[in-house]
Coordinates of C-alpha atoms in Angstrom, one line a residue:
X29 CA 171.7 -3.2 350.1
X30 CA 172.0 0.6 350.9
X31 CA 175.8 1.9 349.6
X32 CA 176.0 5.1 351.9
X33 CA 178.6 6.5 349.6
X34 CA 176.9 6.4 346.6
X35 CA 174.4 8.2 344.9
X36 CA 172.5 8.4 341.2
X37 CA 172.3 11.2 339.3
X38 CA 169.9 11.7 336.5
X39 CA 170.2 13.8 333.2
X40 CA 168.1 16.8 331.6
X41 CA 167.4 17.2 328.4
X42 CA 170.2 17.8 325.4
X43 CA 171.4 13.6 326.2
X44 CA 168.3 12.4 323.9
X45 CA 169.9 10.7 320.5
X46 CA 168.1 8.5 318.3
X47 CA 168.9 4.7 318.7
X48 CA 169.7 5.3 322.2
X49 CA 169.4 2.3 324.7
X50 CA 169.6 -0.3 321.8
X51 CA 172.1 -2.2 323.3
X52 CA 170.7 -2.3 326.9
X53 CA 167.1 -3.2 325.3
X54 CA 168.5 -5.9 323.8
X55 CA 169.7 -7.5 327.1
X56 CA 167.3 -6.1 329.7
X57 CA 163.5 -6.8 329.3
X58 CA 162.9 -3.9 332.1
X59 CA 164.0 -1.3 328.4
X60 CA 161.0 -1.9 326.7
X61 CA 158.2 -2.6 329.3
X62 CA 159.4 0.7 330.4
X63 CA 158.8 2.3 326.9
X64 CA 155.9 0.6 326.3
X65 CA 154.4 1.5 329.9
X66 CA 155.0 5.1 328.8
X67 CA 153.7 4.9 325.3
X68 CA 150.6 3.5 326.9
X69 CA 149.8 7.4 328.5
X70 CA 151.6 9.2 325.4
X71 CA 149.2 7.8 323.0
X72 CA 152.1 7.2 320.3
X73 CA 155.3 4.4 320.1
X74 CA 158.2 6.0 322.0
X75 CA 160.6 3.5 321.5
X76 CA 159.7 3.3 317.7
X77 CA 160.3 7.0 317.7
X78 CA 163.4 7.2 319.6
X79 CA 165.0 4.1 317.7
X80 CA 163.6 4.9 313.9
X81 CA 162.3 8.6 314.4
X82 CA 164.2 11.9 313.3
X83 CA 166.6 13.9 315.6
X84 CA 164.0 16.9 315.2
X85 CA 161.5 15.1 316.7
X86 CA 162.7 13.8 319.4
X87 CA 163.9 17.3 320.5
X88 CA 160.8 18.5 320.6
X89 CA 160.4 19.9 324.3
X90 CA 156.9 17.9 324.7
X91 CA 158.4 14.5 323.2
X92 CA 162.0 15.1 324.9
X93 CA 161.2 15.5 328.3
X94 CA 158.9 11.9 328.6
X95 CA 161.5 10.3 326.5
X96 CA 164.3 11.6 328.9
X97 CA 162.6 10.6 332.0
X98 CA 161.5 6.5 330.4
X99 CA 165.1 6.3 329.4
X100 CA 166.4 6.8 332.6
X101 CA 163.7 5.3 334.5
X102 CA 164.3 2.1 332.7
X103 CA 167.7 1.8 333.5
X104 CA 167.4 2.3 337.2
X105 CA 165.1 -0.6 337.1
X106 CA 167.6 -2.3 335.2
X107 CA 170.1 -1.7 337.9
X108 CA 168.1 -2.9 340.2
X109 CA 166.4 -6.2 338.5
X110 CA 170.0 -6.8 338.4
X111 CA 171.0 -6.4 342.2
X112 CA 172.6 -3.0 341.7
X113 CA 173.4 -1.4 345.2
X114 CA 170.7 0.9 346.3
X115 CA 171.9 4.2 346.1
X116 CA 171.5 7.1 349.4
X117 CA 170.9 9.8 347.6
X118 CA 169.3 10.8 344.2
X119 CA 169.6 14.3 342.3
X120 CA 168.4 15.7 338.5
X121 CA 169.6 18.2 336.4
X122 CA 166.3 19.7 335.4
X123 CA 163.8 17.3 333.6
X124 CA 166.3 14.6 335.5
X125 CA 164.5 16.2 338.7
X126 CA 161.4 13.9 337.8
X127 CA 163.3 11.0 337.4
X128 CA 165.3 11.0 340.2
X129 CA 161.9 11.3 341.9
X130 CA 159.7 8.2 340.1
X131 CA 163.0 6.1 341.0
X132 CA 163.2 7.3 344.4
X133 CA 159.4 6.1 345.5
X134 CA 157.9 9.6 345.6
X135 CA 155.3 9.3 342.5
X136 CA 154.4 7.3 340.3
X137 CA 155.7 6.4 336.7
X138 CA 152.7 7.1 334.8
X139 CA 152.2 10.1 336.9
X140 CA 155.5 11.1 335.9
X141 CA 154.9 10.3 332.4
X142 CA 151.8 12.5 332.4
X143 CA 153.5 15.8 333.9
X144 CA 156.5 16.0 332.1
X145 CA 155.2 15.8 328.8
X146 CA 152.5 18.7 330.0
X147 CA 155.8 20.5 331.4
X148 CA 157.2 20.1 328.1
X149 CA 154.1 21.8 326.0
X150 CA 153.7 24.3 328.6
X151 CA 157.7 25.4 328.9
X152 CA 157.6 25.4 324.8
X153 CA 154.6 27.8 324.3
X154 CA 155.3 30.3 327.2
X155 CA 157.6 32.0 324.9
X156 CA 157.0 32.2 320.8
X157 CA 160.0 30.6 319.2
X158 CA 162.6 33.1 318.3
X159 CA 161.8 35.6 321.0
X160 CA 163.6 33.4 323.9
X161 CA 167.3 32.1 324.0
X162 CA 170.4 30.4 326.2
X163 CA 174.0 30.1 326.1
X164 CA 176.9 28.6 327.8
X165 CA 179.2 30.8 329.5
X166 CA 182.9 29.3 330.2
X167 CA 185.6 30.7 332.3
X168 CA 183.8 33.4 334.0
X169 CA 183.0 33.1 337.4
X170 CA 179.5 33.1 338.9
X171 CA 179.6 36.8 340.0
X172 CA 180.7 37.7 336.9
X173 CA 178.2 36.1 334.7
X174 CA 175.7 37.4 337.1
X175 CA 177.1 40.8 336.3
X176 CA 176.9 40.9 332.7
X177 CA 173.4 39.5 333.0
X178 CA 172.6 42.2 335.5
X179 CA 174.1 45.0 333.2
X180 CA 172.4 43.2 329.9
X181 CA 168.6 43.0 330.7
X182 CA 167.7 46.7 330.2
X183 CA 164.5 46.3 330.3
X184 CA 164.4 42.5 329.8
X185 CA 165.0 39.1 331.0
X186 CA 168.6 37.5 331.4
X187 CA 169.6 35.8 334.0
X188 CA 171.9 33.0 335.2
X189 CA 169.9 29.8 335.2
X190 CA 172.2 26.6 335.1
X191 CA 175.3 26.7 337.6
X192 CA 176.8 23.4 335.7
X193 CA 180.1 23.7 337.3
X194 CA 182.8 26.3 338.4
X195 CA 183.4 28.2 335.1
X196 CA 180.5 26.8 333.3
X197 CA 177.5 28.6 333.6
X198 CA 174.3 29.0 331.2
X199 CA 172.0 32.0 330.7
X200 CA 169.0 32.9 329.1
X201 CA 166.1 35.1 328.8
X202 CA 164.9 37.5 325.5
X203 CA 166.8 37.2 322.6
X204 CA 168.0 40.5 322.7
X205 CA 168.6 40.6 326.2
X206 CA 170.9 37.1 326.0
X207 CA 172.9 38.8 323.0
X208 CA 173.8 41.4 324.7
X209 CA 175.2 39.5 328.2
X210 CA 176.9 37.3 325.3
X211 CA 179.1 40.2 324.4
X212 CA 179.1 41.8 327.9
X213 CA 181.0 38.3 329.5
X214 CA 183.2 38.1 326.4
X215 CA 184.2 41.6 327.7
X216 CA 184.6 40.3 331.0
X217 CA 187.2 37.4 329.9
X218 CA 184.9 34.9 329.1
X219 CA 187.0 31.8 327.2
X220 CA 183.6 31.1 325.1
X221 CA 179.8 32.5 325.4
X222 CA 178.3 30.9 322.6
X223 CA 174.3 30.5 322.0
X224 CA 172.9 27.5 322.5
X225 CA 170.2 25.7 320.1
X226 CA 167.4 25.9 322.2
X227 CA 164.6 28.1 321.1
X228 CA 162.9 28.3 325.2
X229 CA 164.5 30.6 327.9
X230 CA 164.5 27.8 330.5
X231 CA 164.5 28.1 334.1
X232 CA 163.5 32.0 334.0
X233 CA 160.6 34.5 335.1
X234 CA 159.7 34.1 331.6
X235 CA 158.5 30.1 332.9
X236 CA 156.8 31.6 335.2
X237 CA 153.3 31.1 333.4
X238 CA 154.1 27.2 332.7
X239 CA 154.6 27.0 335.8
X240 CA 151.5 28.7 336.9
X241 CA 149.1 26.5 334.4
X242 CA 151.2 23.3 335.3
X243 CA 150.8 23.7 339.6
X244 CA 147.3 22.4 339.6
X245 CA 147.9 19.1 338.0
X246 CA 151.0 18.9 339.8
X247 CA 148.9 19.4 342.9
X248 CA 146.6 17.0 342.1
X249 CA 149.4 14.1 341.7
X250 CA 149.5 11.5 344.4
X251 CA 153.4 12.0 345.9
X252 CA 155.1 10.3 348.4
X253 CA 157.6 10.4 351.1
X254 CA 161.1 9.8 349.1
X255 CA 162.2 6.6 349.8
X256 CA 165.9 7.8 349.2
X257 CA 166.3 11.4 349.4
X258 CA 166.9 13.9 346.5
X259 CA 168.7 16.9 346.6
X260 CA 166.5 19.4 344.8
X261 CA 167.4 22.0 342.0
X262 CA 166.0 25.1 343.9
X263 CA 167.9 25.0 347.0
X264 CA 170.6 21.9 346.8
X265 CA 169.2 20.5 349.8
X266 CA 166.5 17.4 350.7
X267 CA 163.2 17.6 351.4
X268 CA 161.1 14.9 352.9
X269 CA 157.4 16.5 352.8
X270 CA 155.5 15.9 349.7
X271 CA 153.7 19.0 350.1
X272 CA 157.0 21.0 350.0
X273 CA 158.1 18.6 346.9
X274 CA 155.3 19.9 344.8
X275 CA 155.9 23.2 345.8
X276 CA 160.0 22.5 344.8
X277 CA 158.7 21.1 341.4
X278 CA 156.5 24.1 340.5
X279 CA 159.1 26.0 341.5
X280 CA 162.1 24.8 339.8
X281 CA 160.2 25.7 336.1
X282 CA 161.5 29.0 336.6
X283 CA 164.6 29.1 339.1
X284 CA 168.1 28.5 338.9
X285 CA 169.3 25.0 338.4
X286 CA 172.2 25.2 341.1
X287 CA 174.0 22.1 339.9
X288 CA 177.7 22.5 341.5
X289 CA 175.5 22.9 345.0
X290 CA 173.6 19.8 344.4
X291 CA 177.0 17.8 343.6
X292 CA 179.2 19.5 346.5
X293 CA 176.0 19.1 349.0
X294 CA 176.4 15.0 348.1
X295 CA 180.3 15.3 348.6
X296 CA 179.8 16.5 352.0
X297 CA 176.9 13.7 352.9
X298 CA 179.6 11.4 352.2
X299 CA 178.7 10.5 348.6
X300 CA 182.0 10.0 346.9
X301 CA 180.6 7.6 344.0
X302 CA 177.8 8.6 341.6
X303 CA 176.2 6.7 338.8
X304 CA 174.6 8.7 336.0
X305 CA 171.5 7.2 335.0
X306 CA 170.0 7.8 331.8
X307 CA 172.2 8.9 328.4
X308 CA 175.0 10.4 327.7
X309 CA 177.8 11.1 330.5
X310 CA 177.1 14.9 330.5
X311 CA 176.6 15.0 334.5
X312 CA 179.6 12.7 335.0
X313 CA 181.7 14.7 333.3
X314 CA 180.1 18.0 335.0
X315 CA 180.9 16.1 338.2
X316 CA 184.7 15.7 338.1
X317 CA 184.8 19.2 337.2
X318 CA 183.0 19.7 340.4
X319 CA 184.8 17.1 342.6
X320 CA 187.9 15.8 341.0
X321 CA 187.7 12.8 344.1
X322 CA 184.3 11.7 343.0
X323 CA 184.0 8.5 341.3
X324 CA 181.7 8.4 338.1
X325 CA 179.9 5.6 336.6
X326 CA 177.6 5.6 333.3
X327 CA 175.4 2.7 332.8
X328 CA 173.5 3.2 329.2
X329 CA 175.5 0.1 328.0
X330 CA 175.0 -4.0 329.5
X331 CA 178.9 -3.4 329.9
X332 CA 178.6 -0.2 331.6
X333 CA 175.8 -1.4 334.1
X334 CA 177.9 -4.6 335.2
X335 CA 180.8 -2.6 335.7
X336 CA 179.2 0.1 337.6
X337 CA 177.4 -2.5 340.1
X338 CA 180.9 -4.5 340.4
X339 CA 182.2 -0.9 341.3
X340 CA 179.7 0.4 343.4
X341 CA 178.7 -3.1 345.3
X342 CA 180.0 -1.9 348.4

């Protein structure tokens, strides 16, 4: 059954940890039939290398990004081979974008599966490592983190490109070009602008060719009509057509996450209970900063997923 106030939200990449989802797999079957549908198109063991691997690996862009979206996917079918209540909306922060799509009926898993991990290799070589950078900005507002960007670039790339929540906002672009908006919203009044480990300027122009090489495969994936609507990245609104959701998902490589829109776009559909699906509590948490009346679930834990569907049963 359909709880109209309640939606699912998926996480990006930066949740990933290795043992993750132990404790769920060890209760719900639909953990590992998920990993193991997933390592099937990957060619290697995903679980093995989330559960026994090293932290290094599994931050690797290419391995990340699959790993992030079979995590998540797995829970939601958790949730629901459990009678969880069917959510009316779905949104992702980044990578989560693709999850909150597989779960939502508008492609397939091992479509998924496929793309993001060619997303991954593709976001990771646009820009040699060392040459690209990000970092979190807190306490400035929007305008004025767009304004030390603005002044920064020169003759290079900086740009806002994750509005998390107001007074939390990342950048990135060129090294050189991120340095110096660093100092320029420390000027500002900036509590903390601090650089981020992450060698890849996500989400800017410099994407733009990943983009451009991953558009025909995306193109070429079957998608659907959503079966619950998603609130997309590039504009914080839904979109129904899957011609336009292709376009949205080429797009997105290399615009603005506009995360506080998606959230306060759900607050005035009537969402006022969100479940974060996948793990970590990262959006959760981004969430009350957003909306202090929303209520937030996690659901990486047995324990967390009962109490979340006792919550949210309507």
């Amino acid at each position: 059954m359909t709880n109209a106030r309640l939606a699912f939200v998926f996480p990006g990449q930066g949740s990933q940890q290795i043992g993750m989802l132990a404790e769920a797999a060890a209760e719900f079957p639909e953990i590992r039939s998920t990993f193991s549908e997933a390592s099937d198109v990957l060619g290697y063991d995903l679980w093995e290398l989330c559960q026994r691997g090293e932290q290094a690996d599994i931050n690797l862009t290419e391995r990340t990004q699959p790993l992030l979206l079979t995590s998540s996917v797995a829970l939601y079918r958790a949730w629901c081979a459990r009678g969880g209540a069917r959510p009316a909306l779905m949104a992702g922060h980044s990578l989560g974008e693709w999850s909150a799509l597989v779960c939502s009926g508008t492609l397939a898993f091992v479509d998924a599966v496929r793309l993001v991990r060619e997303r991954g290799r593709l976001m990771q070589e646009a820009v040699p490592a060392g040459e690209g950078a990000m970092a979190a900005v807190i306490g400035l507002d929007d305008a004025a983190v767009e304004k030390a960007c603005s002044e920064a670039a020169e003759d290079e790339v900086v740009a806002a490109v994750n509005y998390n929540s107001p007074g939390q906002v990342v950048i990135a672009g060129s090294k050189a070009a991120v340095d110096r908006a660093i100092e320029n919203c420390k000027a500002a009044g900036a509590k903390r602008a601090m650089p981020l480990p992450v060698s890849a300027p996500f989400h800017t122009e410099l994407m733009r060719p990943a983009a451009e090489k991953l558009a025909p495969q995306i193109e070429q994936a079957e998608f659907h009509v959503p079966e619950i609507p998603v609130i997309h990245n590039v504009h914080a609104r839904r979109e129904l057509d899957p011609v336009a959701i292709k376009a949205l998902m080429v797009e997105q490589i290399y615009s603005p996450v506009r995360w506080t829109a998606c959230v306060q776009e759900m607050s005035r559909d009537g969402i006022d209970q969100l479940v974060e699906c996948g793990p970590g509590k990262v959006l959760a948490g981004l969430a009350k900063r957003i909306d202090r009346s929303l209520s937030c679930h996690n659901i990486e834990t047995p324990a967390q997923l009962n109490e979340a569907a006792l919550a949210t049963a309507g």
